[in-house]
Coordinates of C-alpha atoms and ligand atoms in Angstrom, one line a residue:
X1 CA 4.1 39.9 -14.6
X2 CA 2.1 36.7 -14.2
X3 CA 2.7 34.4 -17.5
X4 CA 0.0 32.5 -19.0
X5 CA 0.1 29.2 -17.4
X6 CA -1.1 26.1 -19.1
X7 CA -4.2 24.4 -17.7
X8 CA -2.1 22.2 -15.9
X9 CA 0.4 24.9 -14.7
X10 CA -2.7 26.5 -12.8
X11 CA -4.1 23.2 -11.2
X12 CA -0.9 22.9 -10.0
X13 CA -1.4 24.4 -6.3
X14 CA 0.7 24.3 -3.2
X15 CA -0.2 21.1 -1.2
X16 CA -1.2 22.2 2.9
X17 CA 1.3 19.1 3.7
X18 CA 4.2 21.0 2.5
X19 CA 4.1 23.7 5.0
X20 CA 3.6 20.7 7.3
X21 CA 7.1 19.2 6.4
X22 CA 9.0 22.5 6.1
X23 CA 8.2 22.9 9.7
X24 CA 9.1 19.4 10.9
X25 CA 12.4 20.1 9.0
X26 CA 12.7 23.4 11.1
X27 CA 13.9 21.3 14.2
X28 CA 11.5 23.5 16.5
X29 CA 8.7 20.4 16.3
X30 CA 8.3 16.8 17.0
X31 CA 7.2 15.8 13.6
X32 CA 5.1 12.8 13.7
X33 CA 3.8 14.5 10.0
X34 CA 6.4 13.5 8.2
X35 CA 6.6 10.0 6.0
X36 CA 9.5 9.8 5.7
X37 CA 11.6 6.5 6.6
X38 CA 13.8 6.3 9.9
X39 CA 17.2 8.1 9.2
X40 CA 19.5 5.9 10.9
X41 CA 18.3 2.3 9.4
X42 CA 19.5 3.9 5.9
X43 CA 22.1 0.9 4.5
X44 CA 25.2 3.5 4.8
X45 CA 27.6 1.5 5.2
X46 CA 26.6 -1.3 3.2
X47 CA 26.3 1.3 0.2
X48 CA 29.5 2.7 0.5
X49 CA 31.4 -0.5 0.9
X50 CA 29.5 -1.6 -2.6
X51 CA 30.1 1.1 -4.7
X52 CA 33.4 0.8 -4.5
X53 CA 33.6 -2.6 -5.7
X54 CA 31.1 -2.1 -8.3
X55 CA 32.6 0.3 -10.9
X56 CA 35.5 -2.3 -10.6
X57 CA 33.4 -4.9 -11.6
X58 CA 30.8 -3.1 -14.1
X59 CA 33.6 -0.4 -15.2
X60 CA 31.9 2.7 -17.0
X61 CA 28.5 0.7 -17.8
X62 CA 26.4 2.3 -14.4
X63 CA 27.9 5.9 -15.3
X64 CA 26.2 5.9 -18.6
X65 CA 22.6 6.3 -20.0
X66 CA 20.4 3.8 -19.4
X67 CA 17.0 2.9 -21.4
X68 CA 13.3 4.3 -20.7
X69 CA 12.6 1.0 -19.3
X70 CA 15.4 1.1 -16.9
X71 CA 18.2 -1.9 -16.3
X72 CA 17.4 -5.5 -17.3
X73 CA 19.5 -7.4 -14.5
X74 CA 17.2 -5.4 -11.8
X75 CA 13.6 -5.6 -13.9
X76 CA 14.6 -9.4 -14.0
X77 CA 15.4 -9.4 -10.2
X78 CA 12.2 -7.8 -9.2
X79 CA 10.1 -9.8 -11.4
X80 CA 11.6 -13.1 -9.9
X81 CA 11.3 -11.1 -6.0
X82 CA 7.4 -10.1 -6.8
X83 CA 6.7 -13.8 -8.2
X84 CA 8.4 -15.4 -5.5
X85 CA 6.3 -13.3 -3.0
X86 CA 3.3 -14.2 -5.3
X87 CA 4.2 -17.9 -5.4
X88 CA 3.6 -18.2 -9.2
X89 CA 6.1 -18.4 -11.9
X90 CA 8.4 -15.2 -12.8
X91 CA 7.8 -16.7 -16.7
X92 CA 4.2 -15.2 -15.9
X93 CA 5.5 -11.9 -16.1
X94 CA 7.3 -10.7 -19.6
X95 CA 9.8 -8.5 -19.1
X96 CA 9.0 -5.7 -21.3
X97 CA 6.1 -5.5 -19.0
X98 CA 8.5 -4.5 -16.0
X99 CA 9.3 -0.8 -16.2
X100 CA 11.3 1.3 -13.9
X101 CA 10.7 4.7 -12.8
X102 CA 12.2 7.6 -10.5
X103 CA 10.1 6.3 -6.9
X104 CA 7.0 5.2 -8.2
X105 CA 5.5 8.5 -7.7
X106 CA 6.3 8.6 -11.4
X107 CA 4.9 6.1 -12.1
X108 CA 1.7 7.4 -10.4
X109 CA 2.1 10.8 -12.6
X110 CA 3.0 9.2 -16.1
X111 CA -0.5 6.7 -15.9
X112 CA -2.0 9.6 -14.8
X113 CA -0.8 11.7 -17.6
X114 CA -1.5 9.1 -19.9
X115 CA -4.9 8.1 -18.7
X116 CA -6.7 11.0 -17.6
X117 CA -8.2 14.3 -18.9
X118 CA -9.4 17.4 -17.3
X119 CA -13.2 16.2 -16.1
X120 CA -12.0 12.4 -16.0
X121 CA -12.9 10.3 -13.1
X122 CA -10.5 8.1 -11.0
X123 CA -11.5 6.5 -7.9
X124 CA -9.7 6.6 -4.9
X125 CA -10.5 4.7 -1.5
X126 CA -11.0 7.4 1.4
X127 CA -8.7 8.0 3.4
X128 CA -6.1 7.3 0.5
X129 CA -2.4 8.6 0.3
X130 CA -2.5 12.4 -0.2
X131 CA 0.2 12.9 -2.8
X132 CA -1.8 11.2 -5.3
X133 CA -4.6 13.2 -4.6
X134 CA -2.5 16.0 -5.4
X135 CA -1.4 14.6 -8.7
X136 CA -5.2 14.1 -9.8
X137 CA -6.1 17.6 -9.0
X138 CA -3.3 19.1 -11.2
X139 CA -4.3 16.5 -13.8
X140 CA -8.1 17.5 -13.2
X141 CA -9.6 14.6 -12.6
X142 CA -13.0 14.0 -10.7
X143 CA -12.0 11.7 -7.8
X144 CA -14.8 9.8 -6.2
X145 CA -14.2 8.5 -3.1
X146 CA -15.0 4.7 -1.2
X147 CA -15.1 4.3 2.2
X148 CA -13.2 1.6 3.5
X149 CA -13.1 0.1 6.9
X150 CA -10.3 -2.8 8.6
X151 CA -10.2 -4.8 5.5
X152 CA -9.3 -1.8 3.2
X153 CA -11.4 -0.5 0.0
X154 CA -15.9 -1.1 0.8
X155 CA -16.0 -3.3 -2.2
X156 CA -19.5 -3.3 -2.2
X157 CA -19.7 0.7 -2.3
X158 CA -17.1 0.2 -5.0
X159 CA -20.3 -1.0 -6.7
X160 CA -22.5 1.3 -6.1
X161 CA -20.6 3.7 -7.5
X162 CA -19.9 1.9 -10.2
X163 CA -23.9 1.8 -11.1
X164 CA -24.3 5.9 -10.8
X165 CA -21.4 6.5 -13.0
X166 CA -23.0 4.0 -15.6
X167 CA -26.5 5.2 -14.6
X168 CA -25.2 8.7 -15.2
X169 CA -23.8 8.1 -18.6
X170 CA -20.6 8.2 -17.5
X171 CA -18.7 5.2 -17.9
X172 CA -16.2 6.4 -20.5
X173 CA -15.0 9.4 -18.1
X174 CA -13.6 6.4 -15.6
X175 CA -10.1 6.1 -16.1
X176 CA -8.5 4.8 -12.8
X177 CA -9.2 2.6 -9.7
X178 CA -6.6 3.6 -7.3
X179 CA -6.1 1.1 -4.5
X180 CA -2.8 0.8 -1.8
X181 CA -3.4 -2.6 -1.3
X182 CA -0.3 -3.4 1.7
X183 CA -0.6 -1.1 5.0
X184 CA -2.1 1.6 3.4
X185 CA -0.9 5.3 3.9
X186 CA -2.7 6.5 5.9
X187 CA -5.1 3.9 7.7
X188 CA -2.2 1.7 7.8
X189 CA -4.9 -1.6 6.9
X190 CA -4.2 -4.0 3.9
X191 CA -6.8 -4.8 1.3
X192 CA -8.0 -8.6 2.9
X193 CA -7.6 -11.5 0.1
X194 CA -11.3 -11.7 -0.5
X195 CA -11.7 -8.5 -1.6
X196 CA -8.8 -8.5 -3.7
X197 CA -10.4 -11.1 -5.5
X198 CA -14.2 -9.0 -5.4
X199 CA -12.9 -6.0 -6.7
X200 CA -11.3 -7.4 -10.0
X201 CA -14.6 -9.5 -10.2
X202 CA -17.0 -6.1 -9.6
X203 CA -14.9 -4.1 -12.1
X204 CA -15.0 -7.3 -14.8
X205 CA -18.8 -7.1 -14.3
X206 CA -19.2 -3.8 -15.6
X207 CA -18.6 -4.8 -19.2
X208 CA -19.3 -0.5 -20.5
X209 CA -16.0 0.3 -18.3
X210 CA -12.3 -0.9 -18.8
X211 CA -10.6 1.2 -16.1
X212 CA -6.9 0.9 -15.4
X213 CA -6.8 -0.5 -11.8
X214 CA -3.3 0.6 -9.8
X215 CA -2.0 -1.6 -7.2
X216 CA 0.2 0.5 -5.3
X217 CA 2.1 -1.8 -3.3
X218 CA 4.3 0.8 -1.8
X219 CA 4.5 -0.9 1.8
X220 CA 4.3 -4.7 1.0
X221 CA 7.7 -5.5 2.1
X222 CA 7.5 -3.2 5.7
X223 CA 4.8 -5.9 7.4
X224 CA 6.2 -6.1 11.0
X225 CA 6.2 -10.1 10.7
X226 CA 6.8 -10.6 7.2
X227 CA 3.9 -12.2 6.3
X228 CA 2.8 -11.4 3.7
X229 CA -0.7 -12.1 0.9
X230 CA -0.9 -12.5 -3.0
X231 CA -0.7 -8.9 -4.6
X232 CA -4.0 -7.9 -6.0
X233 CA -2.5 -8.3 -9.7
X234 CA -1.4 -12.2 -9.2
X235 CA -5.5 -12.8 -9.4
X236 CA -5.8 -10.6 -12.5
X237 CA -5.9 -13.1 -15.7
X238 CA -2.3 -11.9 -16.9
X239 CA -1.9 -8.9 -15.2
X240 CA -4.4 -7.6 -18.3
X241 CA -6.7 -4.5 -16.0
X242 CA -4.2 -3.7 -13.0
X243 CA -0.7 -1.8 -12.7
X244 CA 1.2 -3.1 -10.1
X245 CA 3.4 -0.2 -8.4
X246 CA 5.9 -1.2 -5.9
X247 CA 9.2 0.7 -4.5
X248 CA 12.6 0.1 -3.3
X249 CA 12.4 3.7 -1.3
X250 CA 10.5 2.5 1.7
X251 CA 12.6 -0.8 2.0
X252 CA 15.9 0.6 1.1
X253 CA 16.2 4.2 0.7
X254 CA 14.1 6.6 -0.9
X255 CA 17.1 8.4 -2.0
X256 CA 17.7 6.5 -4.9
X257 CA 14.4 7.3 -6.4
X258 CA 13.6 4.0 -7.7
X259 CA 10.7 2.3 -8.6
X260 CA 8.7 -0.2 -10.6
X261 CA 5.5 -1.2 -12.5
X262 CA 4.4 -4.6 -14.2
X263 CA 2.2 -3.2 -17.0
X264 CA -0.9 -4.2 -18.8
X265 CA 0.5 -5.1 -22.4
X266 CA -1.1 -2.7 -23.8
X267 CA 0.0 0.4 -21.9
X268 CA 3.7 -0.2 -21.7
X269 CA 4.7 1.5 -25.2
X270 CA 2.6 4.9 -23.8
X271 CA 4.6 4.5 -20.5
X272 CA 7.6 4.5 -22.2
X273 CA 7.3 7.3 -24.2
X274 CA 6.3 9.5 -21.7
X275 CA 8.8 8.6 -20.1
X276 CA 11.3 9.5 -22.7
X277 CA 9.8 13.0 -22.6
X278 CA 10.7 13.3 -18.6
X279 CA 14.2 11.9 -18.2
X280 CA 15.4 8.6 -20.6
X281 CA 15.1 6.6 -18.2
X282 CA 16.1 6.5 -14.3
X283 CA 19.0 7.4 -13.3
X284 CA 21.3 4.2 -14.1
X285 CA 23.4 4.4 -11.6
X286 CA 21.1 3.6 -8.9
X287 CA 19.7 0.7 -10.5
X288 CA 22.9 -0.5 -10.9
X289 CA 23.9 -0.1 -7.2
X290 CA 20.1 -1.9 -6.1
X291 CA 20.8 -4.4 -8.7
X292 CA 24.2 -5.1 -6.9
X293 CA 23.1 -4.6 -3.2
X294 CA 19.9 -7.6 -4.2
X295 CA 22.9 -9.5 -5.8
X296 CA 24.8 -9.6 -2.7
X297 CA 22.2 -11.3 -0.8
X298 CA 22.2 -7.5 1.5
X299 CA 18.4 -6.9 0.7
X300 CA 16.9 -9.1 2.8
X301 CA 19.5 -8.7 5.6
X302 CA 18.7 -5.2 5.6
X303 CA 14.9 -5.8 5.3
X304 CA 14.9 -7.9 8.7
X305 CA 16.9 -5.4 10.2
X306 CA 14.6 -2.8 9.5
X307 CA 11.1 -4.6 9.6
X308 CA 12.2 -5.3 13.8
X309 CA 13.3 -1.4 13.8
X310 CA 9.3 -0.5 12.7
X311 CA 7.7 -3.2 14.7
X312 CA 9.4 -1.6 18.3
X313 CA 8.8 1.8 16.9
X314 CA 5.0 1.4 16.0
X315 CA 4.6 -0.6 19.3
X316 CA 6.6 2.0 21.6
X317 CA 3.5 4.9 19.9
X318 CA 1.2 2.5 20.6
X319 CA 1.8 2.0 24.4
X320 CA 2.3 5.7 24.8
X321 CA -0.9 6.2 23.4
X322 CA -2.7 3.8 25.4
X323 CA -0.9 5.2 28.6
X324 CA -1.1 9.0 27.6
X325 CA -4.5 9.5 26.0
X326 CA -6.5 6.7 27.0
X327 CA -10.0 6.5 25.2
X328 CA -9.6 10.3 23.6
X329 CA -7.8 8.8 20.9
X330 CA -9.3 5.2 19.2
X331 CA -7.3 3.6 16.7
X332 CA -6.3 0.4 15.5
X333 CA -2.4 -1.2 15.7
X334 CA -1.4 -1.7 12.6
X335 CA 0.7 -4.8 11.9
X336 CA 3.0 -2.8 9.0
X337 CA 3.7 0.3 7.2
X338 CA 5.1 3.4 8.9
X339 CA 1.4 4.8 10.3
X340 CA -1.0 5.0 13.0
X341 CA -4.6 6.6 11.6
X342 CA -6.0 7.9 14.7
X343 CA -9.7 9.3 15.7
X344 CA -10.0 11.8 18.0
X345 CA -13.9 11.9 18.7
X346 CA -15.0 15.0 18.9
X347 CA -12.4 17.3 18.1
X348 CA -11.8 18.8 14.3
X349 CA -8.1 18.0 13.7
X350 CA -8.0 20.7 10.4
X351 CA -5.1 22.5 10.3
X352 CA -7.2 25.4 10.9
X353 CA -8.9 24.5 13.9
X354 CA -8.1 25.2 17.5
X355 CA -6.2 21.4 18.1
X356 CA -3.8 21.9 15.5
X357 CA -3.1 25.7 17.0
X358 CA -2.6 23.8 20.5
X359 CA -0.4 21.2 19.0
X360 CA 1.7 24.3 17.1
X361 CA 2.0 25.5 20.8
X362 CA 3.5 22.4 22.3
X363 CA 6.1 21.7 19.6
X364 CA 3.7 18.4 17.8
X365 CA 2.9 18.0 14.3
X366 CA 0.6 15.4 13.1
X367 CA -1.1 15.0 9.2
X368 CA -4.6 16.4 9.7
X369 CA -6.7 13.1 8.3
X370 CA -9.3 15.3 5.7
X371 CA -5.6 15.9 3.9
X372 CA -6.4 12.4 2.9
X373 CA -9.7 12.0 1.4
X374 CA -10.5 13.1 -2.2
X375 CA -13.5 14.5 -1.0
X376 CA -13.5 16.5 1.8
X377 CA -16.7 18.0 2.0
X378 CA -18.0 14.6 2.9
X379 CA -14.7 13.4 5.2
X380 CA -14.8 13.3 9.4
X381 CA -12.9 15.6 10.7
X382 CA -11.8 14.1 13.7
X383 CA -9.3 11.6 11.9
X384 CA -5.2 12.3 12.2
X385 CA -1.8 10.3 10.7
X386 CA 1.1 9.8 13.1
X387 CA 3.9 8.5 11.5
X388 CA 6.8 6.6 13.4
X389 CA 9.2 6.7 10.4
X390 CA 11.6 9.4 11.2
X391 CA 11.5 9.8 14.6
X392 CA 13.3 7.5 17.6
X393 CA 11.4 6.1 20.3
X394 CA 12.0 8.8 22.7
X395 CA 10.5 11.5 20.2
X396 CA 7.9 9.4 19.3
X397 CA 7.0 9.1 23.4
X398 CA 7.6 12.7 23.8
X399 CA 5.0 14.0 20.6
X400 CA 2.4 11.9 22.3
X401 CA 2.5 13.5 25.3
X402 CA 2.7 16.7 23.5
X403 CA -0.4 15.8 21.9
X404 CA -2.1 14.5 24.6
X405 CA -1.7 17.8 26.1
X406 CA -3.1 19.4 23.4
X407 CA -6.3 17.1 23.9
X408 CA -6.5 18.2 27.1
X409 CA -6.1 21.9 26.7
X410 CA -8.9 21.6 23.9
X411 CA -11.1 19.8 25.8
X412 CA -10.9 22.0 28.9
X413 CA -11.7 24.9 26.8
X414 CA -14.9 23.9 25.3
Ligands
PLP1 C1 1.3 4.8 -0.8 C2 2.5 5.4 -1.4 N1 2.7 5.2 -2.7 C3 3.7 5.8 -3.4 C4 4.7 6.5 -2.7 C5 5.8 7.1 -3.5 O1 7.0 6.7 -3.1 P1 8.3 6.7 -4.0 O2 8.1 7.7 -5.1 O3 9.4 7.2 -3.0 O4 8.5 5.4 -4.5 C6 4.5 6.8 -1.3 C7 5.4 7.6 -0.6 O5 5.3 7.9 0.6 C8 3.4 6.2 -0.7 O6 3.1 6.4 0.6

């Protein structure tokens, strides 16, 4: 018996990456699909040793609820981190405008729940990172895509796009810019400074539209040489038109599903009521142990430890590239993140084209790139992700000649 789903319940469709990751977790595959971060620079030890020592010091408190907008000591610590990065004053940021959330995917959901009806628009930069795209469709939104090129997000398409909505008479329906604005996932470029600054300014200009703009800051802390630029909110008069999202999961492990947002004013009561509905609040326990391992001065150990880890690993795919596959596959190093967006020319990369068949046959998985644009009708087809988060640097040298193969066998038989 099928039961009569809500709207939502029926948007809600299986996402092609997930039979992507099921086989990478099969162990028959080099997966260079899967995001995930590398295994054995999780903080282990570090955690274990702390946990210990923190229910002696905070007693019962982390084994308790905690409120919607998650633990004060942690909100305050990654106001002061964020401001610090930002070089402006953690005063700038009130702290009833810090929320916490379970990875910021849900933070991406709730804004999403709260901003957007079936038939709404939100604007997405193409490629853009595919789980979101997957949130919008079961929210039903109308996602319109920008190209964007080495320096992120086409600003001036951004306004072009802009004018047709308006033109159209549809400036109400636009709820969301969307915008990773550090090592994006996929393309693995950052939004360049200038156009941080251009896109507030092009949005401010269109007076008939007061879309929320999210800064998803997911990779800002994985840059290879830890430089790093001014977040895309820190130009925003008081943080009043962007949400900035960041994570603790790339950094310091996604298993304790914790995230943050600095709010517009005016959205944070919504956030946290909707938030109430999914869970109370994060789980408290986690922020407490984050909240100690930042105390203990072990965050940014960890963080140099890991940034060298994805600087060798990124460069170790990049040389077997280059040595392996020559010109078939153009791409461009990125200097952070966990990606390399790759072009293969002519050859349709679809999971349900011949390439991915040959790369099924040699043991290689890879994130077909039109996963990653809103609009596929319009994407190139030639466009893959590696990833050289989970796998070592031997794997990572053995999947490219695995797909380099696969280039080969697909090139012979045409
Ligand atoms: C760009 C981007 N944003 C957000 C997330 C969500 O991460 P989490 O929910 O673990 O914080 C990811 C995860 O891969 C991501 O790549």
């Amino acid at each position: 018996m099928d039961f009569n789903l809500s709207g939502k319940g029926r948007r809600a469709l299986p996402q092609p990456v997930t039979y992507l990751m099921n086989k990478g977790a099969s162990g028959d595959f080099v997966s260079l699909a899967a995001g995930l971060v590398d295994s054995e620079t999780l903080p282990a030890e570090e955690v274990r040793d702390l946990i210990s020592g923190l229910l002696s010091e905070r007693g019962h408190e982390p084994l308790q609820y905690g409120i919607n907008a998650g633990l004060a000591s942690l909100r305050e610590k990654v106001r002061s981190r964020v401001a610090g990065q930002d070089s402006t004053s953690a005063a700038d940021i009130p702290l009833e405008r810090v929320v916490l959330s379970t990875g910021s995917q849900q933070m991406l959901y709730i804004l999403t729940e709260i901003m957007v009806d079936p038939g709404d628009i939100v604007i997405t930069s193409a490629p853009s990172y595919f789980v979101y795209l997957g949130t919008l469709q079961t929210a039903g939104a109308r996602i319109v895509t920008i190209p964007s090129d080495r320096d992120g997000m086409r600003v001036d398409l951004l306004a072009e796009a802009l004018e047709k909505i308006e033109a159209a008479g549809q400036a109400d329906r636009l709820k969301i810019v969307y915008v990773t604005t550090y090592f994006q996932n996929p393309s693995g470029v950052s939004l360049s400074i200038e156009r941080r600054k251009a896109l507030l300014d092009t949005m401010a200009s269109f007076t008939s539209m007061r879309p929320l703009v999210i800064e998803d800051a997911a990779y800002r802390e994985l840059g290879f040489s830890g430089a790093d630029k001014p977040s895309m909110w820190s130009f925003d008069d008081g943080g009043r038109n962007v949400a900035y999202l960041g994570t603790f999961s790339k950094p310091f492990s996604p298993g304790f599903r914790t995230g943050f947002a600095f709010l517009p004013e005016n959205l944070v009561e919504k956030v946290e009521i909707v938030k109430g509905n999914h869970d109370f609040g994060s789980a408290n326990f986690n922020q407490h142990v984050i909240d100690a391992f930042l105390e203990r001065g072990l965050y940014d150990k960890h963080l140099s430890k890991i940034r060298e880890t994805y600087r060798a690993k990124c460069l170790a795919m990049c040389e077997a590239i280059d040595r392996e596959m020559g010109e078939s596959l153009s791409y461009m190093r990125p200097e952070g993140g966990l990606y390399v967006w790759g072009d293969l020319g002519e050859i349709d990369t679809d999971m349900q084209g011949v390439f991915f068949e040959r790369c099924l046959e040699e043991g290689v998985l890879y994130v077909p790139g039109i996963l990653c644009y809103g609009e596929p009708e319009s994407a190139p087809r030639s466009k893959l992700r590696l990833s050289f988060g989970p796998a070592c640097a031997e794997e990572i040298t053995e999947g490219i000649k695995r797909l380099s193969k696969a280039i080969s066998s697909v090139g012979s038989s045409r």
